[in-house]
Amino acid sequence: MWISLFFFLFVIRLTIETDRNGGADCVEGDTIAAISTPIGEGAISIVRLSGDKAIDIANRIFKGKDLTKVPSHTLHYGKIVDPDTDEVIDEVIVSVMRAPKTFTVEDVVEINGHGGMIAVKRLLQLVLDQGARLAEPGEFTKRAFLNGRIDLSQAEAVMDIISSQTEQAMKVALNQLEGRLSKLIRNLRQNLLEIIAHVEVNIDYPEYDDVEEMTHHMMEEKTDVVLEEIDRLLSVAEQGKIFREGIKTAIIGRPNVGKSSLLNALVQEERAIVTDIAGTTRDVIEEYVNVRGIPLRLMDTAGIRETDDIVERIGVEKSRQILESADLTLFMLNNNEPLTDDDRMIFSMLDDMPYIVIINKTDLENELDLKEVEKLADGKKIISMSLKHQEGIEALEEAIKDLFFENKLVDRDEIYISNVRHIDLLKKAKRALLDAKDALTMQVPLDIVQIDVRRAWEYLGEIVGDTASESIIDQLFSQFCLGK
Ligand code: GDP
């Protein structure tokens, strides 16, 4: 009973000391505005306002209804009129959402106008003229964070969702937005906090002998529980990173073997989708290929589209570097040509790296010694392909999927950490806890060991934003798209 009471008090005290997200830290009352849809032509575009005066400002330029009197979370049809000239700027639907049940926890108005860039810019100018301030990048999300609506890892998830290249990446981000990662991190912090509180109670109230004395052994056991969980998170982090950043994939092989044709075959689907969209950059199309939900990031293997042999042109050493930094290599051979020494050398360079052998041009006469290829590939997957007849691409996609999903990523409920900042902080927390364990082994007094535990607790806090410094927060939010 005493123990739980003391723990309770200490946990509260420690939490208050560092909790920067406890509600008192509210944003100043100015009203911000930004264009929230992408710049360019679209069916509609949205200007979003957030803040105390959001409804008032919108009302001054809206003709149709008195927006200050409408119920929250409702849509209204009307016209936007320049109050100085009475000129009609656009025909719009306005949504009115009153605090606190909004994304930013403030009053929010979204003006849905027609897509044209000129109209939407004039709309924005009008709301700025009426007293709104242009939002900084990510400021809407920052307000949601500062007003306690979401934590930092969730705010980062918003950014990840916007920039997701694949469905899998989006799932990881959505999962994070739902707060599952935050919950897990908070539990770990709670465990650490209990250790800290226990040690402090022992020190500050030695006269209470009914409070069990924390021993080195007990502290080690409790630290181990947290360490194990951090290790587990870090072990799946690599997969999370892959979802987010794509599997770095190199396509290599001698000239004319079919590398460019394979690249084209892989990007074909996306190309068909994106060519109609004005302003889509070629880089994105060429870099990312979505293979059954897995993002492949095709590496710039020194001009894959050119016909030169990469080994010949960029040298053995450079080829080795490319292969070493690739998560996956697709090594192409020509069914119609015998193996060369270069091919054998590449096999030896690949050795135990993850790779798939592709034998292309199976429509042509077989000149390749398949037995030797099998021997050199040493159990690695070999795919027969005829790009000319579009055969073998499915089998390749299946092989890629198997390689990365087998036993590893099938668990949809797993919490993947994909954010480099989070991975870094987890590693720092782990190091701090390992320091604590070393100190325990050396029988260092517990109040000293506790300092390391506290460090770990702070690092974990930075993931969810409880102990993140102002500058980190500013840096993170400035990476957002404007208007989010
Ligand atoms: P790269 O130099 O490795 O990038 O090879 P390319 O993709 O440019 O292909 C070289 C030539 O081989 C082109 O003329 C392709 O049309 C042809 N080619 C590619 N795949 C096949 C195939 O499966 N069968 C046949 N017969 N020709 C192919």
Coordinates of C-alpha atoms and ligand atoms in Angstrom, one line a residue:
M1 CA 0.0 0.0 0.0
W2 CA 2.8 2.4 1.0
I3 CA 4.8 1.4 -1.9
S4 CA 2.1 2.0 -4.4
L5 CA 1.3 5.4 -2.9
F6 CA 4.9 6.5 -3.0
F7 CA 5.3 5.3 -6.5
F8 CA 2.2 7.0 -7.5
L9 CA 3.4 10.3 -6.0
F10 CA 6.9 10.0 -7.5
V11 CA 5.6 9.1 -10.9
I12 CA 3.4 12.1 -10.9
R13 CA 6.2 14.4 -9.8
L14 CA 8.6 13.1 -12.4
T15 CA 6.0 13.3 -15.1
I16 CA 5.1 16.9 -14.3
E17 CA 8.8 17.9 -14.2
T18 CA 9.4 17.1 -17.9
D19 CA 6.0 16.8 -19.5
R20 CA 6.0 19.6 -22.0
N21 CA 2.8 18.4 -23.6
G22 CA 0.5 18.6 -20.6
G23 CA -2.0 21.1 -21.9
A24 CA -0.5 24.3 -20.4
D25 CA 1.7 24.8 -23.4
C26 CA -1.0 26.2 -25.7
V27 CA -0.4 28.0 -28.9
E28 CA -0.9 31.8 -29.1
G29 CA -4.1 32.9 -30.6
D30 CA -3.4 34.0 -34.1
T31 CA -5.3 32.5 -37.0
I32 CA -3.3 30.8 -39.7
A33 CA -4.3 30.0 -43.3
A34 CA -2.8 28.1 -46.2
I35 CA -3.7 26.4 -49.5
S36 CA -4.0 22.8 -48.4
T37 CA -4.3 21.1 -51.8
P38 CA -1.3 20.6 -54.1
I39 CA -0.3 23.5 -56.3
G40 CA -1.6 22.9 -59.8
E41 CA -4.8 22.2 -61.7
G42 CA -7.4 20.1 -59.9
A43 CA -11.1 19.7 -59.6
I44 CA -11.2 21.6 -56.2
S45 CA -8.7 23.4 -54.1
I46 CA -8.9 24.1 -50.4
V47 CA -7.9 27.0 -48.3
R48 CA -7.8 26.1 -44.7
L49 CA -7.9 28.4 -41.7
S50 CA -7.3 27.6 -38.1
G51 CA -7.5 29.7 -35.0
D52 CA -9.8 31.9 -32.9
K53 CA -10.8 34.1 -35.8
A54 CA -11.1 31.4 -38.5
I55 CA -14.9 31.5 -38.6
D56 CA -15.1 35.3 -38.3
I57 CA -12.6 35.9 -41.1
A58 CA -14.3 33.4 -43.4
N59 CA -17.7 35.0 -42.7
R60 CA -16.5 38.4 -43.8
I61 CA -15.8 37.2 -47.3
F62 CA -18.6 34.6 -47.6
K63 CA -22.0 35.4 -49.0
G64 CA -24.8 32.9 -48.5
K65 CA -25.2 32.5 -44.8
D66 CA -24.0 33.8 -41.5
L67 CA -21.2 31.3 -40.7
T68 CA -20.9 32.5 -37.1
K69 CA -24.3 31.1 -36.4
V70 CA -24.1 27.7 -38.1
P71 CA -23.7 24.5 -36.1
S72 CA -20.2 22.9 -35.9
H73 CA -19.1 20.4 -38.5
T74 CA -21.5 21.5 -41.2
L75 CA -21.0 22.4 -44.9
H76 CA -22.4 25.6 -46.6
Y77 CA -22.7 26.6 -50.2
G78 CA -22.2 30.2 -51.1
K79 CA -19.9 32.7 -52.9
I80 CA -16.7 34.3 -51.9
V81 CA -16.9 38.0 -52.5
D82 CA -14.1 40.6 -52.1
P83 CA -15.5 43.0 -49.5
D84 CA -13.7 46.0 -51.0
T85 CA -14.8 45.6 -54.6
D86 CA -17.9 43.3 -54.2
E87 CA -16.3 41.2 -56.9
V88 CA -17.3 37.5 -56.8
I89 CA -14.1 35.5 -56.6
D90 CA -15.4 31.9 -56.5
E91 CA -18.4 29.7 -55.9
V92 CA -17.5 27.5 -52.9
I93 CA -18.5 25.0 -50.2
V94 CA -17.3 26.0 -46.8
S95 CA -16.9 23.6 -43.9
V96 CA -17.1 25.0 -40.4
M97 CA -15.6 23.0 -37.5
R98 CA -15.5 24.5 -34.1
A99 CA -12.9 23.7 -31.4
P100 CA -12.1 21.4 -29.8
K101 CA -13.1 18.5 -32.0
T102 CA -10.9 19.5 -34.9
F103 CA -7.5 18.5 -36.2
T104 CA -5.8 21.5 -34.5
V105 CA -8.1 21.6 -31.5
E106 CA -8.9 25.2 -32.7
D107 CA -11.7 26.5 -34.8
V108 CA -11.1 25.3 -38.4
V109 CA -12.7 26.5 -41.6
E110 CA -12.0 24.9 -45.0
I111 CA -13.0 26.8 -48.1
N112 CA -13.5 24.4 -51.0
G113 CA -13.1 26.4 -54.2
H114 CA -12.6 25.6 -57.8
G115 CA -9.3 24.2 -58.9
G116 CA -7.7 27.1 -60.7
M117 CA -4.5 28.4 -59.3
I118 CA -5.4 32.1 -59.8
A119 CA -8.8 31.7 -58.0
V120 CA -7.3 29.8 -55.0
K121 CA -4.4 32.3 -54.7
R122 CA -6.9 35.2 -54.6
L123 CA -8.9 33.3 -52.1
L124 CA -5.9 33.0 -49.9
Q125 CA -4.9 36.6 -50.4
L126 CA -8.4 37.6 -49.3
V127 CA -8.3 35.7 -46.0
L128 CA -4.8 37.1 -45.3
D129 CA -6.1 40.6 -45.9
Q130 CA -8.8 39.9 -43.4
G131 CA -6.3 39.2 -40.7
A132 CA -5.1 35.6 -41.0
R133 CA -1.4 34.9 -41.1
L134 CA 0.1 32.6 -43.7
A135 CA 0.9 29.3 -42.1
E136 CA 4.4 28.0 -41.9
P137 CA 5.1 24.6 -43.3
G138 CA 3.5 22.0 -41.0
E139 CA 2.0 24.5 -38.7
F140 CA -1.5 23.0 -38.7
T141 CA 0.0 19.7 -37.5
K142 CA 2.3 21.5 -35.1
R143 CA -0.7 23.1 -33.5
A144 CA -2.4 19.7 -33.3
F145 CA 0.8 18.5 -31.4
L146 CA 1.1 21.6 -29.2
N147 CA -2.5 21.5 -28.3
G148 CA -2.1 17.9 -27.2
R149 CA -4.3 16.3 -29.9
I150 CA -1.5 14.1 -31.3
D151 CA 2.0 13.3 -30.1
L152 CA 5.2 13.8 -32.0
S153 CA 5.5 10.4 -33.5
Q154 CA 1.9 10.7 -34.7
A155 CA 2.7 14.1 -36.2
E156 CA 5.6 12.6 -38.1
A157 CA 3.2 9.9 -39.3
V158 CA 1.1 12.6 -40.9
M159 CA 4.1 13.6 -42.9
D160 CA 4.9 10.0 -43.7
I161 CA 1.4 9.4 -45.0
I162 CA 1.7 12.4 -47.3
S163 CA 5.0 11.1 -48.7
S164 CA 4.2 7.4 -48.8
Q165 CA 5.3 5.8 -52.0
T166 CA 3.6 2.5 -51.5
E167 CA 0.6 1.0 -49.7
Q168 CA 2.9 -0.8 -47.2
A169 CA 4.6 2.5 -46.3
M170 CA 1.3 4.0 -45.8
K171 CA 0.1 1.2 -43.6
V172 CA 3.2 1.6 -41.4
A173 CA 2.5 5.4 -41.1
L174 CA -1.2 4.9 -40.5
N175 CA -0.4 2.4 -37.7
Q176 CA 1.8 5.1 -36.2
L177 CA -0.8 7.7 -36.5
E178 CA -3.3 5.6 -34.6
G179 CA -0.8 5.9 -31.8
R180 CA 0.2 2.3 -31.4
L181 CA 3.9 3.1 -31.4
S182 CA 3.3 5.9 -28.9
K183 CA 1.4 3.6 -26.6
L184 CA 4.2 1.1 -26.6
I185 CA 6.9 3.7 -26.0
R186 CA 4.8 5.1 -23.2
N187 CA 4.6 1.7 -21.5
L188 CA 8.4 1.3 -21.7
R189 CA 8.8 4.8 -20.2
Q190 CA 6.4 3.9 -17.5
N191 CA 8.5 0.8 -16.6
L192 CA 11.7 3.0 -16.4
L193 CA 9.9 5.6 -14.4
E194 CA 8.9 3.0 -11.9
I195 CA 12.6 2.0 -11.5
I196 CA 13.6 5.6 -11.0
A197 CA 10.8 6.2 -8.5
H198 CA 11.6 3.1 -6.5
V199 CA 15.2 4.2 -6.2
E200 CA 14.2 7.7 -5.2
V201 CA 11.8 6.5 -2.6
N202 CA 14.5 4.3 -1.1
I203 CA 16.8 7.3 -0.9
D204 CA 14.4 10.0 0.2
Y205 CA 12.5 7.9 2.7
P206 CA 14.9 5.4 4.2
E207 CA 12.9 5.4 7.4
Y208 CA 10.0 3.6 5.7
D209 CA 11.3 0.1 6.0
D210 CA 8.0 -1.4 4.7
V211 CA 9.1 -0.1 1.3
E212 CA 11.0 -2.9 -0.3
E213 CA 14.6 -2.0 -0.9
M214 CA 15.5 -2.0 -4.6
T215 CA 18.5 -4.3 -5.1
H216 CA 21.0 -4.5 -8.0
H217 CA 19.4 -7.7 -9.0
M218 CA 15.9 -6.3 -9.1
M219 CA 17.0 -3.3 -11.1
E220 CA 18.8 -5.5 -13.6
E221 CA 15.7 -7.7 -14.1
K222 CA 13.5 -4.6 -14.7
T223 CA 16.0 -3.0 -17.0
D224 CA 16.2 -6.3 -19.0
V225 CA 12.5 -6.3 -19.7
V226 CA 12.7 -2.8 -21.3
L227 CA 15.9 -3.7 -23.2
E228 CA 14.3 -6.8 -24.7
E229 CA 11.4 -4.8 -26.0
I230 CA 13.7 -2.2 -27.5
D231 CA 15.7 -4.9 -29.1
R232 CA 12.6 -6.4 -30.7
L233 CA 11.6 -3.0 -32.0
L234 CA 15.0 -2.4 -33.5
S235 CA 15.0 -5.8 -35.1
V236 CA 11.9 -5.1 -37.1
A237 CA 13.0 -1.5 -37.7
E238 CA 15.0 -2.5 -40.7
Q239 CA 11.8 -3.8 -42.4
G240 CA 10.0 -0.6 -41.4
K241 CA 12.8 1.4 -43.0
I242 CA 12.5 -0.7 -46.2
F243 CA 8.7 0.1 -46.3
R244 CA 9.5 3.7 -46.1
E245 CA 12.6 4.2 -48.1
G246 CA 12.3 1.3 -50.6
I247 CA 14.5 -1.7 -51.1
K248 CA 17.7 -0.5 -52.7
T249 CA 17.8 -2.6 -55.8
A250 CA 20.6 -2.9 -58.4
I251 CA 20.0 -4.5 -61.8
I252 CA 23.3 -5.6 -63.2
G253 CA 24.6 -7.6 -66.1
R254 CA 26.6 -7.4 -69.3
P255 CA 25.5 -5.0 -72.2
N256 CA 22.4 -6.0 -74.1
V257 CA 21.4 -8.6 -71.6
G258 CA 18.1 -6.8 -71.1
K259 CA 18.5 -4.5 -68.1
S260 CA 16.7 -1.5 -69.5
S261 CA 14.0 -3.8 -70.8
L262 CA 13.5 -5.2 -67.3
L263 CA 13.4 -1.7 -65.8
N264 CA 10.8 -0.7 -68.3
A265 CA 8.7 -3.8 -67.7
L266 CA 8.8 -3.1 -63.9
V267 CA 7.9 0.5 -64.2
Q268 CA 5.3 0.0 -66.9
E269 CA 2.3 0.0 -64.7
E270 CA 3.3 3.1 -62.9
R271 CA 4.2 4.9 -66.1
A272 CA 0.8 4.2 -67.4
I273 CA -0.8 5.7 -64.4
V274 CA 1.4 8.8 -64.1
T275 CA 2.0 10.0 -67.6
D276 CA -1.3 11.8 -67.6
I277 CA -0.5 13.8 -64.5
A278 CA 1.1 17.0 -65.4
G279 CA 4.1 17.9 -63.4
T280 CA 5.0 14.4 -62.3
T281 CA 8.7 14.2 -62.3
R282 CA 10.5 11.5 -64.1
D283 CA 12.8 10.9 -61.2
V284 CA 10.0 9.5 -59.0
I285 CA 8.8 7.2 -61.7
E286 CA 12.2 5.8 -62.4
E287 CA 13.4 5.5 -58.9
Y288 CA 10.5 3.8 -57.3
V289 CA 8.8 0.6 -58.5
N290 CA 6.0 -0.9 -56.6
V291 CA 6.3 -4.7 -56.7
R292 CA 3.2 -6.2 -55.0
G293 CA 3.2 -3.5 -52.4
I294 CA 6.9 -3.6 -51.8
P295 CA 8.8 -0.5 -52.8
L296 CA 11.9 -1.1 -54.9
R297 CA 14.2 1.8 -55.2
L298 CA 16.2 1.2 -58.3
M299 CA 19.7 2.4 -57.8
D300 CA 21.4 4.5 -60.3
T301 CA 23.8 1.8 -61.4
A302 CA 25.7 4.4 -63.4
G303 CA 23.2 4.8 -66.2
I304 CA 21.3 1.6 -66.4
R305 CA 19.6 2.9 -69.5
E306 CA 22.8 3.1 -71.4
T307 CA 24.2 0.0 -73.1
D308 CA 27.6 0.0 -71.5
D309 CA 28.6 -2.8 -69.3
I310 CA 28.6 -1.4 -65.8
V311 CA 31.7 -3.5 -64.9
E312 CA 33.6 -2.3 -67.9
R313 CA 32.6 1.3 -67.6
I314 CA 32.8 2.0 -63.9
G315 CA 35.3 -0.5 -62.8
V316 CA 35.3 -3.5 -60.6
E317 CA 35.8 -1.5 -57.4
K318 CA 32.8 0.8 -58.0
S319 CA 30.7 -2.2 -59.0
R320 CA 31.5 -3.8 -55.8
Q321 CA 30.5 -0.7 -53.9
I322 CA 27.2 -0.6 -55.7
L323 CA 26.5 -4.3 -54.9
E324 CA 27.5 -3.8 -51.3
S325 CA 25.1 -0.9 -50.8
A326 CA 22.2 -2.7 -52.5
D327 CA 19.6 -4.5 -50.4
L328 CA 18.9 -6.6 -53.4
T329 CA 20.6 -7.3 -56.7
L330 CA 19.0 -8.6 -59.8
F331 CA 21.8 -10.2 -61.8
M332 CA 20.8 -10.7 -65.4
L333 CA 22.3 -13.3 -67.8
N334 CA 21.7 -13.9 -71.5
N335 CA 20.3 -17.4 -72.3
N336 CA 21.7 -16.9 -75.8
E337 CA 25.3 -16.4 -74.7
P338 CA 27.8 -18.5 -72.8
L339 CA 29.0 -17.3 -69.4
T340 CA 32.0 -15.0 -69.4
D341 CA 34.7 -14.4 -66.8
D342 CA 33.0 -11.1 -65.9
D343 CA 29.8 -13.0 -65.1
R344 CA 31.8 -15.4 -62.9
M345 CA 33.4 -12.5 -61.2
I346 CA 30.1 -10.9 -60.4
F347 CA 28.9 -14.2 -58.9
S348 CA 31.9 -14.2 -56.6
M349 CA 31.3 -10.6 -55.7
L350 CA 27.7 -11.3 -54.9
D351 CA 28.6 -14.3 -52.8
D352 CA 26.1 -14.2 -49.8
M353 CA 24.4 -10.9 -50.5
P354 CA 20.7 -11.1 -51.3
Y355 CA 20.3 -11.6 -55.1
I356 CA 18.2 -13.2 -57.7
V357 CA 19.6 -14.5 -61.0
I358 CA 17.6 -13.8 -64.1
I359 CA 18.2 -15.7 -67.3
N360 CA 16.7 -13.5 -70.0
K361 CA 16.0 -14.2 -73.6
T362 CA 14.7 -17.7 -73.2
D363 CA 13.0 -17.3 -76.5
L364 CA 16.4 -17.5 -78.1
E365 CA 18.5 -20.6 -78.5
N366 CA 20.2 -21.8 -75.3
E367 CA 23.9 -21.2 -75.2
L368 CA 24.3 -20.7 -71.5
D369 CA 25.5 -23.5 -69.3
L370 CA 22.6 -23.7 -66.9
K371 CA 24.3 -26.3 -64.8
E372 CA 27.2 -24.0 -64.2
V373 CA 24.8 -21.1 -63.4
E374 CA 23.0 -23.2 -60.8
K375 CA 26.3 -24.2 -59.2
L376 CA 27.5 -20.6 -59.1
A377 CA 24.2 -19.3 -57.8
D378 CA 24.5 -21.8 -54.9
G379 CA 20.8 -22.1 -53.9
K380 CA 19.8 -18.6 -54.9
K381 CA 16.6 -18.2 -56.9
I382 CA 17.0 -18.4 -60.7
I383 CA 14.2 -16.9 -62.8
S384 CA 13.8 -17.8 -66.5
M385 CA 12.6 -14.8 -68.5
S386 CA 11.8 -13.6 -71.9
L387 CA 11.2 -9.9 -71.8
K388 CA 10.4 -10.0 -75.5
H389 CA 7.4 -12.2 -74.8
Q390 CA 6.8 -10.6 -71.4
E391 CA 7.4 -13.9 -69.6
G392 CA 8.9 -14.4 -66.2
I393 CA 8.1 -11.0 -64.7
E394 CA 5.4 -12.4 -62.5
A395 CA 7.8 -15.1 -61.2
L396 CA 10.4 -12.4 -60.5
E397 CA 7.9 -10.3 -58.6
E398 CA 6.9 -13.4 -56.6
A399 CA 10.5 -14.2 -55.8
I400 CA 11.1 -10.6 -54.6
K401 CA 8.1 -10.7 -52.5
D402 CA 9.1 -14.1 -51.0
L403 CA 12.6 -12.9 -50.2
F404 CA 11.3 -10.0 -48.1
F405 CA 8.1 -11.4 -46.6
E406 CA 8.9 -15.0 -45.8
N407 CA 8.3 -15.4 -42.1
K408 CA 9.4 -11.9 -41.5
L409 CA 6.8 -9.4 -42.4
V410 CA 3.6 -11.4 -42.5
D411 CA 2.5 -10.2 -39.2
R412 CA 0.3 -7.2 -39.9
D413 CA -0.1 -6.3 -36.3
E414 CA 3.6 -5.8 -35.8
I415 CA 4.6 -2.3 -34.9
Y416 CA 7.3 -1.3 -37.4
I417 CA 9.5 1.6 -36.7
S418 CA 10.4 3.2 -39.9
N419 CA 11.5 6.7 -38.9
V420 CA 15.2 7.2 -38.8
R421 CA 14.9 9.6 -35.9
H422 CA 13.0 7.1 -33.9
I423 CA 15.5 4.3 -34.7
D424 CA 18.3 6.6 -33.5
L425 CA 16.6 7.4 -30.3
L426 CA 15.8 3.8 -29.6
K427 CA 19.5 3.0 -30.1
K428 CA 20.5 5.8 -27.7
A429 CA 18.1 4.5 -25.1
K430 CA 19.4 1.0 -25.5
R431 CA 23.0 2.3 -25.0
A432 CA 22.0 4.1 -21.9
L433 CA 20.4 1.0 -20.5
L434 CA 23.4 -1.1 -21.4
D435 CA 25.5 1.5 -19.5
A436 CA 23.2 1.0 -16.5
K437 CA 23.6 -2.7 -16.7
D438 CA 27.4 -2.4 -16.8
A439 CA 27.2 -0.1 -13.7
L440 CA 25.0 -2.7 -12.0
T441 CA 27.6 -5.4 -12.6
M442 CA 30.2 -3.2 -11.1
Q443 CA 28.0 -2.7 -8.0
V444 CA 27.8 1.1 -8.6
P445 CA 25.3 2.6 -6.1
L446 CA 21.8 2.6 -7.4
D447 CA 21.2 6.3 -7.3
I448 CA 24.1 6.7 -9.7
V449 CA 22.9 3.9 -12.0
Q450 CA 19.5 5.6 -12.0
I451 CA 21.0 8.4 -14.0
D452 CA 21.5 6.1 -17.0
V453 CA 18.0 4.8 -16.6
R454 CA 16.7 8.3 -16.6
R455 CA 18.7 9.1 -19.7
A456 CA 17.0 6.2 -21.5
W457 CA 13.6 7.4 -20.2
E458 CA 14.4 10.8 -21.7
Y459 CA 15.4 9.4 -25.1
L460 CA 12.2 7.4 -25.4
G461 CA 10.3 10.6 -24.4
E462 CA 11.8 12.3 -27.4
I463 CA 10.2 9.8 -29.7
V464 CA 6.7 10.8 -28.6
G465 CA 7.7 14.4 -28.0
D466 CA 7.4 14.5 -24.2
T467 CA 11.0 15.5 -23.8
A468 CA 11.8 16.8 -27.2
S469 CA 13.5 20.2 -27.3
E470 CA 12.0 23.2 -29.0
S471 CA 14.5 23.1 -31.8
I472 CA 13.9 19.5 -32.7
I473 CA 10.2 20.2 -32.8
D474 CA 10.7 23.2 -35.1
Q475 CA 13.0 21.3 -37.4
L476 CA 10.5 18.4 -37.6
F477 CA 7.5 20.5 -38.4
S478 CA 9.3 22.6 -40.9
Q479 CA 9.7 19.5 -43.0
F480 CA 5.9 19.3 -43.6
C481 CA 4.2 20.3 -46.8
L482 CA 2.7 23.8 -46.4
G483 CA -1.0 23.6 -45.5
K484 CA -0.8 20.3 -43.5
Ligands
GDP1 P1 20.7 -3.7 -71.6 O1 21.9 -3.2 -72.4 O2 21.1 -4.7 -70.6 O3 20.0 -2.6 -70.9 O4 19.7 -4.4 -72.6 P2 18.4 -3.8 -73.3 O5 17.3 -3.9 -72.4 O6 18.7 -2.5 -73.9 O7 18.2 -4.9 -74.4 C1 19.1 -5.2 -75.4 C2 18.4 -5.8 -76.6 O8 17.9 -7.1 -76.3 C3 17.2 -5.0 -77.1 O9 17.2 -4.9 -78.5 C4 16.0 -5.7 -76.5 O10 14.9 -5.5 -77.4 C5 16.5 -7.1 -76.6 N1 15.8 -8.0 -75.6 C6 15.6 -7.8 -74.3 N2 14.9 -8.8 -73.8 C7 14.8 -9.7 -74.7 C8 14.3 -11.1 -74.7 O11 13.7 -11.6 -73.8 N3 14.4 -11.8 -75.9 C9 14.9 -11.2 -77.0 N4 15.0 -12.0 -78.1 N5 15.4 -10.0 -77.0 C10 15.4 -9.2 -75.9

